[in-house]
């Protein structure tokens, strides 16, 4: 009987520990990077990012950029909640942070500036998905570009590339370094949730 | 000894049940409305909505709407994952669905159309938070307006109103009924994730 009791108590301890770890996992998950690199060092296309926290939607319509915006056209920017939480506490993103910028076209323009009229007013509305750029913070891997790696999965409709090699500094990091080196290489000034207003 | 064993077994059963319910809660949460109404039938300001799934960002700048857009200016639209999942499977939102539209101004315009030039191109960037509109699907409560209730928490910077009474049909539901009655009173044509492209 005493042996049974010991076995039952052990089972109880295991279940209690599991219950606690589930609880801890939901309340205070330690940031762990979701960036996955293949054997060649290419970054795999992030998954599930549309369920991350959306932080802002810069819009550079072709119609306002001589017909060919560098990023056509809406930029939907997403950060994982666990990394956003650290940023809001500390003012910088933790190692391993992945930031996704998914592009969409504007919906069927009827004015030369790319806008159209809808019952809510004249303006811009999301058209088709049109590409993705991703940054990953890893101070060792990307030491040459201020600790961030830059990846372009194509600027075109779905499907995007399945993986992407690191973009050259001239393609991405150079511009970020020139303008936003002091704010963790990120355009935080465009994202209300990061500015807090 | 037998009594101790019974007590321990009971404890074990409770912990196991709790473990299972935690698991079920994470894997297959049945949609349950997060809409909270006070005693007067006013809707309380939704919380946590910036962590819901973002579906699109219509933009109606004041600069393109005679200086005074009906909705100034970015419209960030959020739906809870549990309700989005049902929509994507069935083509309609489940009872209790809450859709939040949070507004932001455009960031410091330098052109008459409200746009500005940034390294990524000329266009629009999110300025300050500027208000919130909410719809709730409840076929019984809102039978007179095609099963959806409409609520305006103010079109102004933070903080928004703590609660809002149902808007009259003339203010909101009338326009939705005229244009999007067939698509669950929702402008699904503006949201790539709902269109699937």
Coordinates of C-alpha atoms in Angstrom, one line a residue:
Chain A
X1 CA 0.0 0.0 0.0
X2 CA 2.8 2.4 0.9
X3 CA 4.4 1.6 -2.5
X4 CA 1.2 2.5 -4.3
X5 CA 1.0 5.8 -2.4
X6 CA 4.6 6.6 -3.4
X7 CA 3.7 5.9 -7.1
X8 CA 0.6 8.0 -6.9
X9 CA 2.5 10.9 -5.2
X10 CA 5.1 10.8 -7.9
X11 CA 2.4 11.0 -10.6
X12 CA 0.8 13.9 -8.7
X13 CA 4.2 15.7 -8.7
X14 CA 4.7 15.2 -12.4
X15 CA 1.2 16.5 -13.2
X16 CA 1.6 19.5 -10.9
X17 CA 5.0 20.3 -12.6
X18 CA 3.4 20.0 -16.0
X19 CA 0.5 22.3 -15.0
X20 CA 2.9 24.8 -13.6
X21 CA 5.1 24.7 -16.7
X22 CA 2.1 25.2 -19.0
X23 CA 1.1 28.2 -16.9
X24 CA 4.6 29.6 -17.0
X25 CA 4.7 29.1 -20.7
X26 CA 1.7 31.2 -21.2
X27 CA 2.6 34.0 -18.9
X28 CA 6.3 34.6 -19.3
X29 CA 7.6 32.8 -22.4
X30 CA 11.3 33.6 -22.8
X31 CA 11.9 35.0 -26.3
X32 CA 13.2 32.3 -28.5
X33 CA 13.9 33.1 -32.1
X34 CA 11.6 31.8 -34.8
X35 CA 14.2 32.5 -37.5
X36 CA 15.1 29.3 -39.3
X37 CA 18.2 29.2 -41.4
X38 CA 19.1 26.3 -43.8
X39 CA 22.5 24.7 -44.3
X40 CA 23.5 27.5 -46.7
X41 CA 22.6 30.2 -44.3
X42 CA 19.4 31.2 -46.2
X43 CA 16.5 32.3 -44.1
X44 CA 13.3 30.2 -44.5
X45 CA 10.1 32.0 -45.2
X46 CA 8.5 32.9 -41.8
X47 CA 5.2 31.1 -41.1
X48 CA 2.2 32.4 -39.1
X49 CA 3.3 36.0 -39.3
X50 CA -0.1 37.3 -40.1
X51 CA -1.1 36.3 -36.6
X52 CA 1.8 38.3 -35.0
X53 CA 1.2 41.8 -33.7
X54 CA 0.6 44.3 -36.5
X55 CA 2.4 47.6 -35.8
X56 CA 1.8 49.8 -38.8
X57 CA 1.1 50.2 -42.5
X58 CA 3.3 52.7 -44.4
X59 CA 2.0 53.2 -47.9
X60 CA 4.1 54.2 -50.9
X61 CA 1.7 54.0 -53.9
X62 CA 3.2 53.6 -57.4
X63 CA 1.0 56.5 -58.4
X64 CA 3.1 58.8 -56.1
X65 CA 6.4 57.3 -57.1
X66 CA 6.7 57.7 -60.8
X67 CA 4.9 54.5 -61.4
X68 CA 7.5 52.3 -59.6
X69 CA 7.7 52.5 -55.8
X70 CA 10.7 50.8 -54.2
X71 CA 8.2 48.9 -52.0
X72 CA 4.8 48.5 -53.9
X73 CA 2.7 49.5 -52.1
X74 CA 1.2 48.9 -48.6
X75 CA 3.8 47.7 -46.1
X76 CA 2.1 45.7 -43.3
X77 CA 4.6 45.3 -40.5
X78 CA 4.4 42.5 -37.9
X79 CA 6.4 41.7 -34.8
X80 CA 6.0 38.7 -32.5
X81 CA 4.3 39.6 -29.2
X82 CA 7.1 38.1 -27.1
X83 CA 9.7 40.4 -28.8
X84 CA 7.3 43.4 -28.8
X85 CA 6.9 43.0 -25.0
X86 CA 10.7 43.2 -24.5
X87 CA 10.9 46.3 -26.8
X88 CA 8.2 48.1 -24.9
X89 CA 10.0 47.4 -21.6
X90 CA 13.6 48.1 -22.7
X91 CA 13.5 50.2 -25.8
X92 CA 15.3 47.6 -27.9
X93 CA 14.4 44.4 -29.6
X94 CA 15.8 41.1 -28.0
X95 CA 18.3 38.9 -29.9
X96 CA 16.4 36.7 -32.4
X97 CA 13.7 39.2 -33.1
X98 CA 12.1 38.7 -36.5
X99 CA 10.2 41.6 -38.1
X100 CA 8.1 40.9 -41.2
X101 CA 7.0 43.5 -43.7
X102 CA 4.4 42.1 -46.1
X103 CA 3.4 44.2 -49.1
X104 CA 0.1 44.5 -50.8
X105 CA -0.8 46.4 -53.9
X106 CA -3.5 49.2 -53.7
X107 CA -6.9 48.1 -54.9
X108 CA -7.8 49.0 -58.5
X109 CA -6.8 52.7 -58.7
X110 CA -9.1 55.1 -60.5
X111 CA -7.1 58.4 -59.8
X112 CA -3.6 59.0 -61.1
X113 CA -2.3 59.0 -57.5
X114 CA -3.4 55.4 -57.1
X115 CA -6.5 56.2 -54.9
X116 CA -10.1 55.4 -55.5
X117 CA -13.5 56.5 -54.1
X118 CA -15.4 54.3 -51.8
X119 CA -18.4 55.1 -49.4
X120 CA -15.9 55.8 -46.6
X121 CA -14.1 58.4 -48.7
X122 CA -11.5 58.8 -51.3
X123 CA -8.3 57.0 -50.5
X124 CA -6.4 53.7 -50.7
X125 CA -7.6 50.1 -50.0
X126 CA -5.6 46.9 -49.8
X127 CA -5.2 45.0 -53.1
X128 CA -3.4 41.7 -53.6
X129 CA -0.5 40.5 -51.5
X130 CA 2.7 41.6 -53.2
X131 CA 5.8 40.4 -51.5
X132 CA 7.8 40.2 -48.3
X133 CA 10.9 41.6 -46.6
X134 CA 12.2 40.3 -43.3
X135 CA 14.8 41.5 -40.8
X136 CA 16.4 39.3 -38.1
X137 CA 18.3 40.6 -35.1
X138 CA 21.4 38.4 -34.4
X139 CA 24.4 40.4 -33.3
X140 CA 26.9 37.6 -34.0
X141 CA 25.6 36.4 -37.4
X142 CA 25.0 39.9 -38.7
X143 CA 27.8 41.8 -36.9
X144 CA 28.7 43.7 -40.2
X145 CA 25.3 45.3 -40.5
X146 CA 24.7 46.6 -37.0
X147 CA 23.4 43.2 -35.7
X148 CA 20.5 42.9 -38.2
X149 CA 20.2 40.7 -41.3
X150 CA 17.9 41.7 -44.2
X151 CA 16.1 39.3 -46.5
X152 CA 13.9 39.8 -49.5
X153 CA 11.4 37.0 -50.4
X154 CA 10.3 38.8 -53.6
X155 CA 8.1 41.8 -54.5
X156 CA 5.4 40.0 -56.4
X157 CA 2.1 38.2 -55.8
X158 CA 1.9 34.9 -53.8
X159 CA 3.7 32.5 -53.5
X160 CA 6.8 34.2 -52.2
X161 CA 10.3 32.6 -52.3
X162 CA 10.7 29.6 -49.9
X163 CA 14.0 30.9 -48.6
X164 CA 16.2 34.0 -49.1
X165 CA 19.9 34.7 -48.8
X166 CA 21.0 37.7 -46.8
X167 CA 20.7 40.9 -48.9
X168 CA 23.8 43.0 -49.5
X169 CA 24.3 46.1 -47.4
X170 CA 23.7 48.2 -50.5
X171 CA 20.3 46.7 -51.0
X172 CA 18.9 47.2 -47.4
X173 CA 21.1 47.7 -44.4
X174 CA 22.9 50.7 -45.8
X175 CA 19.7 52.8 -45.9
X176 CA 18.6 51.6 -42.5
X177 CA 22.1 52.4 -41.1
X178 CA 21.9 55.9 -42.6
X179 CA 18.5 56.8 -41.1
X180 CA 17.6 54.6 -38.2
X181 CA 20.9 53.2 -36.7
X182 CA 20.0 54.9 -33.4
X183 CA 16.6 53.1 -33.1
X184 CA 17.7 49.5 -33.5
X185 CA 17.9 49.7 -37.3
X186 CA 14.1 49.9 -37.3
X187 CA 11.7 52.7 -38.5
X188 CA 10.0 52.9 -35.1
X189 CA 8.9 56.4 -35.8
X190 CA 6.3 55.0 -38.2
X191 CA 4.7 52.6 -35.7
X192 CA 2.2 54.1 -33.2
X193 CA 2.3 51.0 -30.9
X194 CA 6.1 51.4 -30.6
X195 CA 5.8 55.1 -30.0
X196 CA 3.0 54.6 -27.5
X197 CA 0.7 57.1 -29.3
Chain B
X1 CA -4.0 4.8 4.8
X2 CA -6.8 4.0 2.5
X3 CA -8.4 7.3 3.3
X4 CA -5.1 9.1 2.4
X5 CA -5.0 7.3 -0.9
X6 CA -8.6 8.3 -1.8
X7 CA -7.7 12.0 -1.0
X8 CA -4.5 11.8 -3.1
X9 CA -6.4 10.1 -6.0
X10 CA -9.0 12.9 -5.9
X11 CA -6.3 15.5 -6.0
X12 CA -4.8 13.7 -8.9
X13 CA -8.1 13.6 -10.8
X14 CA -8.6 17.4 -10.3
X15 CA -5.1 18.2 -11.5
X16 CA -5.5 15.9 -14.5
X17 CA -8.8 17.6 -15.4
X18 CA -7.2 21.0 -15.1
X19 CA -4.4 19.9 -17.3
X20 CA -6.8 18.7 -19.9
X21 CA -8.9 21.8 -19.8
X22 CA -5.9 24.0 -20.2
X23 CA -4.9 21.9 -23.2
X24 CA -8.4 22.0 -24.7
X25 CA -8.5 25.8 -24.1
X26 CA -5.4 26.3 -26.2
X27 CA -6.2 23.9 -29.0
X28 CA -9.9 24.3 -29.8
X29 CA -11.4 27.3 -28.1
X30 CA -15.1 27.5 -29.0
X31 CA -15.8 31.1 -30.1
X32 CA -17.2 32.9 -27.1
X33 CA -17.9 36.6 -27.5
X34 CA -15.6 39.1 -25.9
X35 CA -18.3 41.8 -26.3
X36 CA -19.2 43.2 -22.8
X37 CA -22.3 45.2 -22.4
X38 CA -23.2 47.3 -19.3
X39 CA -26.5 47.4 -17.6
X40 CA -27.7 50.2 -20.0
X41 CA -26.8 48.1 -23.0
X42 CA -23.7 50.1 -23.8
X43 CA -20.7 48.3 -25.2
X44 CA -17.5 48.5 -23.1
X45 CA -14.3 49.5 -24.9
X46 CA -12.7 46.3 -26.2
X47 CA -9.3 45.4 -24.6
X48 CA -6.3 43.7 -26.1
X49 CA -7.5 44.2 -29.7
X50 CA -4.1 45.3 -31.0
X51 CA -3.1 41.7 -30.4
X52 CA -5.9 40.3 -32.5
X53 CA -5.4 39.4 -36.2
X54 CA -5.0 42.5 -38.4
X55 CA -6.8 42.2 -41.7
X56 CA -6.3 45.5 -43.5
X57 CA -5.7 49.2 -43.5
X58 CA -8.0 51.3 -45.6
X59 CA -6.7 54.9 -45.7
X60 CA -8.9 57.9 -46.3
X61 CA -6.6 61.0 -45.8
X62 CA -8.2 64.3 -45.0
X63 CA -6.1 65.7 -47.8
X64 CA -8.1 63.7 -50.4
X65 CA -11.5 64.4 -48.7
X66 CA -11.8 68.2 -48.6
X67 CA -9.9 68.4 -45.3
X68 CA -12.4 66.3 -43.4
X69 CA -12.6 62.6 -44.0
X70 CA -15.5 60.7 -42.4
X71 CA -12.9 58.4 -40.9
X72 CA -9.6 60.2 -40.3
X73 CA -7.5 58.7 -41.6
X74 CA -5.9 55.1 -41.5
X75 CA -8.4 52.4 -40.5
X76 CA -6.6 49.5 -38.9
X77 CA -9.1 46.6 -38.8
X78 CA -8.7 43.7 -36.3
X79 CA -10.7 40.4 -35.9
X80 CA -10.1 37.8 -33.2
X81 CA -8.4 34.6 -34.5
X82 CA -11.2 32.3 -33.2
X83 CA -13.8 34.2 -35.3
X84 CA -11.5 34.7 -38.3
X85 CA -11.0 30.9 -38.3
X86 CA -14.8 30.3 -38.5
X87 CA -15.1 33.0 -41.3
X88 CA -12.4 31.3 -43.4
X89 CA -14.1 27.9 -43.0
X90 CA -17.7 29.0 -43.5
X91 CA -17.7 32.4 -45.2
X92 CA -19.6 34.1 -42.4
X93 CA -18.6 35.4 -39.0
X94 CA -19.9 33.4 -35.9
X95 CA -22.4 35.0 -33.4
X96 CA -20.5 37.2 -31.0
X97 CA -17.8 38.3 -33.4
X98 CA -16.3 41.7 -32.6
X99 CA -14.6 43.7 -35.3
X100 CA -12.5 46.6 -34.3
X101 CA -11.5 49.5 -36.5
X102 CA -8.9 51.7 -34.9
X103 CA -8.0 55.0 -36.6
X104 CA -4.7 56.8 -36.8
X105 CA -3.9 60.1 -38.4
X106 CA -1.3 60.3 -41.2
X107 CA 2.1 61.4 -40.1
X108 CA 2.9 65.1 -40.5
X109 CA 1.9 65.8 -44.2
X110 CA 4.1 67.9 -46.4
X111 CA 2.0 67.6 -49.6
X112 CA -1.6 68.8 -50.0
X113 CA -2.8 65.2 -50.5
X114 CA -1.5 64.4 -46.9
X115 CA 1.5 62.5 -48.1
X116 CA 5.2 63.0 -47.2
X117 CA 8.5 61.9 -48.6
X118 CA 10.6 59.3 -46.8
X119 CA 13.5 57.1 -47.8
X120 CA 11.1 54.3 -48.8
X121 CA 9.2 56.6 -51.1
X122 CA 6.5 59.3 -51.1
X123 CA 3.4 58.2 -49.4
X124 CA 1.6 57.9 -46.1
X125 CA 2.8 56.8 -42.7
X126 CA 0.9 56.2 -39.4
X127 CA 0.5 59.2 -37.2
X128 CA -1.2 59.3 -33.8
X129 CA -4.0 57.0 -32.8
X130 CA -7.3 58.8 -33.6
X131 CA -10.3 56.8 -32.5
X132 CA -12.3 53.6 -32.8
X133 CA -15.4 52.1 -34.3
X134 CA -16.6 48.6 -33.4
X135 CA -19.1 46.2 -34.8
X136 CA -20.6 43.2 -32.9
X137 CA -22.6 40.3 -34.5
X138 CA -25.6 39.3 -32.3
X139 CA -28.6 38.4 -34.4
X140 CA -31.1 38.7 -31.5
X141 CA -29.8 41.9 -29.9
X142 CA -29.3 43.7 -33.3
X143 CA -32.1 42.1 -35.3
X144 CA -33.1 45.5 -36.7
X145 CA -29.7 46.1 -38.4
X146 CA -29.1 42.8 -40.1
X147 CA -27.7 41.2 -36.9
X148 CA -24.8 43.6 -36.3
X149 CA -24.5 46.4 -33.8
X150 CA -22.4 49.5 -34.5
X151 CA -20.5 51.5 -31.9
X152 CA -18.4 54.7 -32.1
X153 CA -15.9 55.3 -29.2
X154 CA -14.9 58.7 -30.6
X155 CA -12.8 60.0 -33.5
X156 CA -10.0 61.7 -31.6
X157 CA -6.7 60.9 -29.9
X158 CA -6.4 58.6 -26.9
X159 CA -8.1 58.0 -24.5
X160 CA -11.2 56.8 -26.3
X161 CA -14.7 56.6 -24.6
X162 CA -14.9 53.8 -22.0
X163 CA -18.3 52.7 -23.4
X164 CA -20.5 53.5 -26.3
X165 CA -24.2 53.2 -27.0
X166 CA -25.4 51.6 -30.2
X167 CA -25.2 54.0 -33.1
X168 CA -28.4 54.7 -35.0
X169 CA -28.9 53.0 -38.3
X170 CA -28.4 56.4 -40.1
X171 CA -25.0 56.7 -38.5
X172 CA -23.5 53.4 -39.5
X173 CA -25.7 50.3 -40.3
X174 CA -27.6 52.1 -43.2
X175 CA -24.4 52.5 -45.2
X176 CA -23.2 48.9 -44.5
X177 CA -26.7 47.6 -45.4
X178 CA -26.6 49.5 -48.7
X179 CA -23.2 48.3 -49.8
X180 CA -22.2 45.1 -48.0
X181 CA -25.4 43.4 -46.8
X182 CA -24.5 40.3 -48.8
X183 CA -21.1 39.9 -47.2
X184 CA -22.1 39.8 -43.6
X185 CA -22.4 43.6 -43.3
X186 CA -18.5 43.7 -43.6
X187 CA -16.3 45.3 -46.2
X188 CA -14.5 42.0 -46.8
X189 CA -13.5 43.1 -50.3
X190 CA -10.9 45.4 -48.7
X191 CA -9.2 42.7 -46.6
X192 CA -6.7 40.4 -48.4
X193 CA -6.7 37.8 -45.6
X194 CA -10.4 37.4 -46.0
X195 CA -10.3 37.3 -49.8
X196 CA -7.4 34.9 -49.6
X197 CA -5.2 36.9 -51.9

